[in-house]
Amino acid sequence: MANNKQDHAQWSSSFGFVLAAVGSAVGLGNIWKFPYMVGESGGSAFVIAYLFCIALVGFPVLVAEWLIGRRGQKNPINTFTDVAASEGKSRSWGIVGVTGILGGFLILSFYSVIGGWALNYVTKIGTGSFVGQDSDTVGATFDAMLASAGTLTIWHTVFMAITALIVGIGVTRGIETTAKVLMPLLGLILFVIVGYNVINGGFGEAVNYLFAPDMSKLTGDVMLAALGHAFFTLSIGMGIMVAYGSYLDREVNLLKTARTVVILDTVIALAAGLAIFPIIFNNGLDPAAGPGLIFVSLPIAFGSMTAGTLIGTLFFLLITFAALTSSISLLEPTVEFLEERTPMSRTVSTIVASTVIWLLGIAALLSFNLWSDFTIMGNGIFDALDKITSKFLLPLTGLAGIIFFAWRMDQRTIQQELGLSNGAWQIWQVVAKFVAPIAISVVFVTTLLG
């Protein structure tokens, strides 16, 4: 980005923007969380509910955040403030930008810790550490990593430094160029692992598990889990898509682009299931193993299967790439805000933001060891950061954003900007004004009561 504060960066192409947006959406939520949520929530029942929810909730909120960002052409706080003023509404709507940036800021602090786990496991798998090991040994290795403050700090630092380097270079040369490299690599690695599974067994069972309808397992809890994941997987409610939208050209068709991003994000999530579950089934492991599915269950399989070291290394590279494409998007809104609202250059803004986030990440990782006795309302720092963001900041920011978009902005100009016919516009209005806000509210309230 240019140092002239009057200039605002633009994506060099719509293709680059799509890859950056998909990269933001495709993170640990797709490769790590989606498979274990499928395992815990009834297999195909969860997949069906997820597809339904991402179309009715994720899609309209994504479009709303892009449109607001493109209108404002600034960081999320200034964007909401200026767009509200231009619509004749209170400038206090800028608070939505504040909560969005804060959410992404807090998430990155512990997200970087998990990214460090993935980097660490690339080296462990690659050097054959899990070859021939049983479940107790693999579990003890993971526990030992969590118990070592030094190990966690080193890998958290490396992951955060890579993230800061990419963001500091700029929007087009840093974020967009990285997305153009990492996203094809991510797709290639997924293709290789899925192809390996087709040849080596377990693939048919995984396909049935993911896609054979079993509506008996479609419970209210499964619907709520799917709705919550559909909302969070697209990186909405974090200021990210508002910031990315601010770099968009007016000629970009938001609906077609959002459709592409949603489809690619969903395809990669499903491909991750086809990469993981055949290995799980082929090795007699539990698909409902929860968060430990990736860091405990799969290394057992990689340690005993043919070409396990190669496939395992590729898999954890996949996890690392997915985490990295999301982490750079989590850092960007804060950097954009500092660059535009202070005299600091982009480089200095990136260093300042990254350092503060890194320090908060140190506090988060210490909750697994040296500070394990310190709690915030019954939770360690890591879990507290997760719950504050996932249960409060993200749903409230997403809800406020869609309400502002559908109820406080001039709807005639939005219809023109989206290029919708009257019939399609009526459907859009129902979804944006009622379906999405009500669904987000239901998830928010139910999560709090739970």
XYZ file of C-alpha atoms in Angstrom:
450
model
C 0.000 0.000 0.000
C 1.202 3.499 -0.734
C 2.351 5.599 2.191
C 0.131 8.460 1.053
C -2.763 8.268 3.480
C -5.153 9.536 0.794
C -4.563 6.453 -1.320
C -6.507 3.313 -0.560
C -5.224 0.032 -1.936
C -7.221 -1.943 -4.484
C -7.091 -5.604 -5.412
C -5.206 -5.970 -8.691
C -7.870 -8.331 -10.057
C -11.182 -9.912 -9.095
C -9.429 -13.302 -9.294
C -6.904 -12.218 -6.683
C -9.691 -10.929 -4.466
C -11.633 -14.196 -4.739
C -8.544 -16.197 -3.744
C -7.856 -13.854 -0.815
C -11.478 -14.066 0.359
C -11.518 -17.861 -0.025
C -8.183 -17.998 1.775
C -9.664 -16.061 4.670
C -12.706 -18.332 4.792
C -10.697 -21.535 4.350
C -8.864 -21.836 7.628
C -8.730 -24.134 10.601
C -12.533 -23.991 10.604
C -12.595 -25.994 7.358
C -9.655 -28.342 7.793
C -9.674 -28.817 11.586
C -13.091 -27.910 12.980
C -15.475 -28.941 10.177
C -14.417 -32.630 10.086
C -14.635 -33.126 13.839
C -17.977 -31.279 13.987
C -19.259 -33.638 11.283
C -18.031 -36.522 13.411
C -19.662 -35.216 16.577
C -22.934 -34.131 14.937
C -24.257 -37.053 12.935
C -22.238 -37.127 9.714
C -24.445 -36.364 6.695
C -27.149 -34.752 8.869
C -24.694 -32.031 9.847
C -23.492 -31.601 6.244
C -27.062 -31.129 4.966
C -27.864 -28.632 7.722
C -24.598 -26.797 7.084
C -25.265 -26.412 3.353
C -28.744 -25.095 4.072
C -27.511 -22.608 6.673
C -24.547 -21.270 4.727
C -26.892 -20.372 1.854
C -29.461 -18.574 4.017
C -27.172 -16.958 6.590
C -23.552 -16.924 5.477
C -24.173 -15.760 1.920
C -26.276 -12.624 2.658
C -24.064 -11.500 5.568
C -20.965 -11.892 3.385
C -22.515 -9.773 0.620
C -23.606 -7.167 3.181
C -20.108 -6.799 4.638
C -18.494 -6.481 1.215
C -21.010 -3.883 0.059
C -20.607 -1.796 3.214
C -16.813 -2.026 2.937
C -16.836 -1.007 -0.723
C -19.095 1.949 0.058
C -16.800 3.157 2.853
C -13.370 2.519 1.245
C -11.739 2.754 4.695
C -11.024 0.645 7.752
C -14.123 -0.993 9.324
C -14.613 1.684 12.001
C -14.458 4.622 9.603
C -16.440 2.671 7.012
C -19.432 2.094 9.297
C -19.213 5.668 10.610
C -19.054 7.272 7.158
C -21.642 5.018 5.497
C -24.065 5.638 8.367
C -23.550 9.401 8.055
C -24.092 9.260 4.290
C -27.375 7.401 4.913
C -28.482 10.050 7.414
C -28.078 7.682 10.356
C -26.143 7.967 13.620
C -22.369 7.834 13.351
C -22.428 5.582 16.426
C -22.819 2.677 13.988
C -19.031 2.882 13.917
C -19.144 0.721 17.065
C -19.874 -2.233 14.760
C -16.480 -1.650 13.166
C -14.870 -1.479 16.610
C -16.276 -4.850 17.695
C -15.327 -6.385 14.354
C -11.686 -5.280 14.574
C -11.523 -6.277 18.246
C -12.914 -9.720 17.438
C -10.325 -10.401 14.749
C -7.565 -9.027 16.990
C -8.462 -11.342 19.883
C -9.026 -14.381 17.674
C -5.598 -14.065 16.044
C -3.890 -14.127 19.453
C -4.966 -17.725 20.118
C -5.340 -18.727 16.452
C -1.623 -18.119 16.026
C -0.960 -20.546 18.880
C -2.848 -23.298 17.020
C -1.047 -22.341 13.799
C 2.165 -22.916 15.744
C 0.953 -26.403 16.709
C 0.485 -27.209 13.009
C 3.972 -25.934 12.139
C 5.447 -28.021 14.949
C 3.652 -31.126 13.687
C 4.979 -30.608 10.152
C 8.462 -31.135 11.577
C 7.403 -34.012 13.867
C 5.609 -35.951 11.134
C 8.301 -35.135 8.571
C 11.073 -36.549 10.782
C 9.134 -39.764 11.459
C 8.422 -39.074 15.136
C 5.126 -40.973 15.053
C 6.199 -44.040 13.053
C 5.079 -47.153 14.913
C 3.792 -45.214 17.926
C 0.649 -46.249 19.819
C -2.177 -43.964 20.966
C -0.722 -43.457 24.448
C 2.619 -42.292 23.052
C 1.038 -39.964 20.489
C -1.282 -38.510 23.125
C 1.654 -38.021 25.496
C 3.560 -36.175 22.731
C 0.682 -33.727 22.274
C 0.354 -33.231 26.036
C 4.100 -32.631 26.326
C 3.919 -29.943 23.665
C 1.126 -28.162 25.538
C 3.059 -28.446 28.816
C 6.152 -26.769 27.338
C 5.810 -22.985 27.420
C 9.098 -22.661 25.518
C 8.025 -24.927 22.651
C 4.648 -23.228 22.273
C 6.258 -19.775 22.366
C 8.799 -20.628 19.661
C 6.203 -21.940 17.202
C 3.662 -19.203 18.019
C 6.409 -16.642 17.343
C 7.390 -18.218 14.018
C 3.774 -18.386 12.834
C 3.041 -14.793 13.910
C 6.230 -13.532 12.254
C 5.276 -15.133 8.919
C 1.804 -13.596 9.177
C 3.210 -10.137 9.942
C 5.725 -10.329 7.083
C 2.991 -11.045 4.531
C 0.615 -8.354 5.795
C 3.388 -5.778 6.126
C 4.317 -6.122 2.445
C 0.873 -4.824 1.448
C -2.527 -5.758 0.082
C -1.575 -6.669 -3.483
C 2.080 -7.723 -3.101
C 1.536 -9.396 0.272
C -1.979 -10.702 0.882
C -3.106 -11.146 -2.726
C 0.157 -12.670 -3.956
C 0.274 -15.076 -1.002
C -3.310 -16.172 -1.676
C -2.458 -16.802 -5.337
C 0.360 -19.121 -4.240
C -1.047 -20.829 -1.153
C -4.615 -21.493 -2.307
C -3.595 -23.542 -5.389
C -1.050 -25.390 -3.217
C -3.736 -26.071 -0.634
C -6.028 -27.432 -3.337
C -3.224 -29.584 -4.765
C -2.373 -31.108 -1.374
C -6.052 -31.874 -0.739
C -6.291 -33.502 -4.174
C -3.223 -35.663 -3.485
C -4.523 -36.844 -0.084
C -8.021 -37.555 -1.419
C -6.472 -39.442 -4.354
C -4.369 -41.479 -1.945
C -7.535 -42.383 -0.026
C -9.337 -43.496 -3.196
C -6.534 -45.990 -3.831
C -5.874 -47.162 -0.288
C -9.349 -47.756 1.114
C -11.941 -46.201 3.384
C -13.101 -43.762 0.709
C -16.515 -45.321 0.040
C -17.304 -45.436 3.741
C -16.332 -41.771 4.069
C -18.554 -40.786 1.124
C -21.535 -42.553 2.706
C -20.772 -40.983 6.063
C -20.677 -37.478 4.581
C -23.378 -37.627 1.912
C -25.822 -40.516 2.500
C -28.867 -38.768 4.035
C -29.680 -39.894 7.573
C -32.353 -37.466 8.698
C -32.895 -39.351 11.957
C -29.777 -37.594 13.263
C -30.978 -34.115 12.262
C -31.726 -32.775 15.740
C -32.088 -29.239 17.008
C -28.554 -29.335 18.393
C -27.194 -30.403 14.995
C -29.040 -27.530 13.294
C -27.650 -25.026 15.795
C -24.113 -26.399 15.407
C -24.386 -26.192 11.623
C -25.813 -22.675 11.752
C -23.065 -21.473 14.035
C -20.331 -23.005 11.904
C -21.845 -21.691 8.660
C -21.755 -18.209 10.152
C -18.183 -18.343 11.386
C -16.542 -20.271 8.526
C -16.832 -17.344 6.092
C -14.876 -14.957 8.364
C -17.892 -12.724 8.865
C -18.410 -10.626 11.972
C -14.658 -10.002 12.347
C -14.166 -6.827 10.302
C -12.249 -8.929 7.744
C -14.738 -8.888 4.902
C -15.534 -5.207 5.513
C -11.805 -4.471 5.209
C -11.466 -6.683 2.122
C -14.550 -5.033 0.623
C -12.923 -1.630 1.073
C -10.261 -2.662 -1.472
C -12.896 -3.681 -4.054
C -13.559 -1.977 -7.356
C -17.147 -0.838 -8.045
C -17.293 -3.039 -11.138
C -17.035 -6.313 -9.190
C -20.343 -8.229 -9.101
C -20.798 -8.919 -5.392
C -23.443 -11.637 -5.727
C -21.522 -13.694 -8.282
C -18.269 -13.265 -6.360
C -19.899 -14.239 -3.052
C -21.425 -17.298 -4.709
C -17.981 -18.330 -5.947
C -16.403 -17.849 -2.518
C -19.189 -19.767 -0.723
C -18.997 -22.660 -3.203
C -15.193 -22.909 -3.027
C -15.214 -22.655 0.767
C -17.810 -25.440 0.995
C -16.058 -27.653 -1.559
C -12.784 -27.398 0.359
C -14.532 -28.207 3.662
C -16.118 -31.307 2.105
C -12.810 -32.261 0.470
C -11.188 -32.007 3.903
C -13.747 -34.551 5.097
C -12.808 -36.852 2.209
C -9.139 -36.366 3.110
C -9.601 -37.175 6.804
C -12.436 -39.687 7.250
C -11.072 -42.433 4.942
C -7.896 -42.435 7.047
C -10.001 -42.533 10.217
C -12.185 -45.421 9.011
C -9.321 -47.338 7.412
C -7.445 -47.335 10.728
C -10.387 -48.081 13.018
C -10.304 -44.658 14.709
C -13.236 -42.741 16.184
C -14.690 -40.050 13.833
C -16.245 -38.333 16.865
C -12.898 -37.807 18.599
C -13.502 -34.055 18.790
C -10.700 -31.446 18.601
C -8.091 -34.159 19.185
C -9.014 -35.739 15.840
C -6.253 -33.850 14.022
C -3.436 -33.718 16.568
C -3.896 -37.089 18.278
C -5.982 -39.513 16.199
C -4.524 -38.809 12.745
C -0.833 -38.975 13.759
C -1.515 -42.511 15.010
C -2.776 -43.412 11.538
C 0.074 -41.631 9.746
C 2.583 -43.514 11.895
C 1.285 -46.885 10.789
C 0.110 -46.462 7.185
C 1.994 -46.886 3.906
C 3.661 -43.579 2.890
C 2.354 -42.194 6.185
C 5.295 -39.845 6.696
C 4.761 -38.210 3.283
C 0.960 -38.005 3.547
C 1.166 -36.800 7.152
C 3.663 -34.086 6.270
C 1.478 -32.932 3.379
C -1.558 -32.948 5.657
C 0.006 -30.718 8.303
C 1.354 -28.427 5.588
C -2.268 -28.194 4.467
C -3.315 -27.262 8.010
C -0.531 -24.665 8.197
C -1.403 -23.074 4.830
C -5.084 -22.916 5.782
C -4.235 -21.304 9.118
C -1.905 -18.809 7.454
C -4.391 -17.639 4.804
C -6.841 -16.897 7.624
C -4.328 -15.324 10.004
C -3.252 -12.692 7.480
C -6.898 -11.702 7.039
C -7.378 -11.520 10.825
C -4.441 -9.116 11.126
C -5.379 -6.896 8.177
C -8.325 -4.909 9.727
C -6.189 -3.807 12.696
C -3.280 -2.840 10.446
C -5.606 -0.960 8.082
C -7.070 0.945 11.044
C -3.664 1.939 12.476
C -2.327 2.942 9.074
C -5.304 5.168 8.302
C -5.883 6.662 11.767
C -2.282 7.251 12.910
C 0.889 8.719 11.360
C 2.399 5.206 11.245
C 3.326 3.596 7.941
C 1.969 0.180 6.992
C 5.201 -1.476 8.103
C 5.174 0.159 11.529
C 1.427 -0.457 11.915
C 1.994 -4.139 11.201
C 4.857 -4.385 13.706
C 2.846 -2.668 16.459
C -0.324 -4.702 15.894
C 1.555 -7.995 15.556
C 3.604 -7.385 18.698
C 0.554 -6.720 20.862
C -1.261 -9.748 19.430
C 1.868 -11.865 19.931
C 2.050 -10.833 23.599
C -1.620 -11.705 24.123
C -0.914 -15.037 22.421
C 1.874 -15.679 24.959
C -0.699 -15.235 27.732
C -3.039 -17.631 25.907
C -0.440 -20.381 25.494
C 0.669 -20.057 29.118
C -2.846 -21.133 30.142
C -1.826 -24.672 29.101
C 1.107 -24.759 31.504
C 2.574 -22.072 33.780
C -0.680 -20.112 34.165
C -3.019 -23.106 34.142
C -4.408 -22.128 37.565
C -5.330 -18.612 36.422
C -8.944 -18.415 35.229
C -11.352 -15.795 33.917
C -14.914 -16.699 34.907
C -13.888 -20.334 35.186
C -11.891 -20.462 31.943
C -8.192 -20.325 31.168
C -7.013 -17.388 29.060
C -7.014 -19.419 25.825
C -10.581 -20.702 26.333
C -11.757 -17.304 27.599
C -10.548 -15.581 24.414
C -12.267 -18.255 22.325
C -15.582 -17.922 24.153
C -15.578 -14.111 24.283
C -15.144 -13.931 20.519
C -17.271 -16.879 19.379
C -20.172 -16.378 21.805
C -20.318 -12.577 21.959
C -18.253 -10.437 19.593
C -18.696 -12.339 16.329
C -22.452 -13.017 16.453
C -23.241 -9.517 17.751
C -21.068 -7.889 15.075
C -22.572 -10.038 12.327
C -26.092 -9.360 13.579
C -25.528 -5.612 13.803
C -23.965 -5.579 10.332
C -26.880 -7.341 8.615
C -29.421 -5.172 10.484
C -27.595 -2.015 9.398
C -27.432 -3.288 5.816
C -31.055 -4.461 5.550
C -32.872 -1.957 7.762
C -30.850 1.289 7.940
C -29.348 1.663 4.441
C -31.304 2.858 1.406
C -32.629 -0.339 -0.160
C -33.186 1.098 -3.654
C -29.498 1.857 -4.102
C -28.587 -1.585 -2.760
C -30.927 -3.234 -5.286
C -29.273 -1.292 -8.076
C -25.776 -2.086 -6.822
C -26.558 -5.801 -6.584
C -28.345 -5.790 -9.950
C -31.359 -7.782 -8.755
C -34.667 -7.972 -10.603
C -37.827 -7.195 -8.635
C -38.653 -10.875 -8.078
C -35.167 -11.788 -6.905
C -35.085 -8.628 -4.806
C -38.197 -9.663 -2.876
C -36.593 -12.993 -2.000
C -33.368 -11.224 -1.039
C -35.280 -8.846 1.242
C -36.935 -11.711 3.120
C -33.606 -13.471 3.648
C -31.595 -10.352 4.577
C -34.243 -8.677 6.741
C -35.696 -11.658 8.529
C -34.127 -15.095 7.950
C -30.462 -14.200 8.566
C -30.987 -11.884 11.589
C -33.400 -14.309 13.268
C -31.075 -17.267 12.671
C -28.067 -15.415 14.106
C -30.149 -14.326 17.108
C -31.270 -17.893 17.747
C -27.684 -19.147 17.715
C -26.556 -16.301 19.986
C -29.294 -16.792 22.578
C -29.102 -20.584 22.524
C -25.314 -20.529 22.925
C -25.601 -18.207 25.918
C -28.265 -20.353 27.559
C -26.234 -23.472 26.881
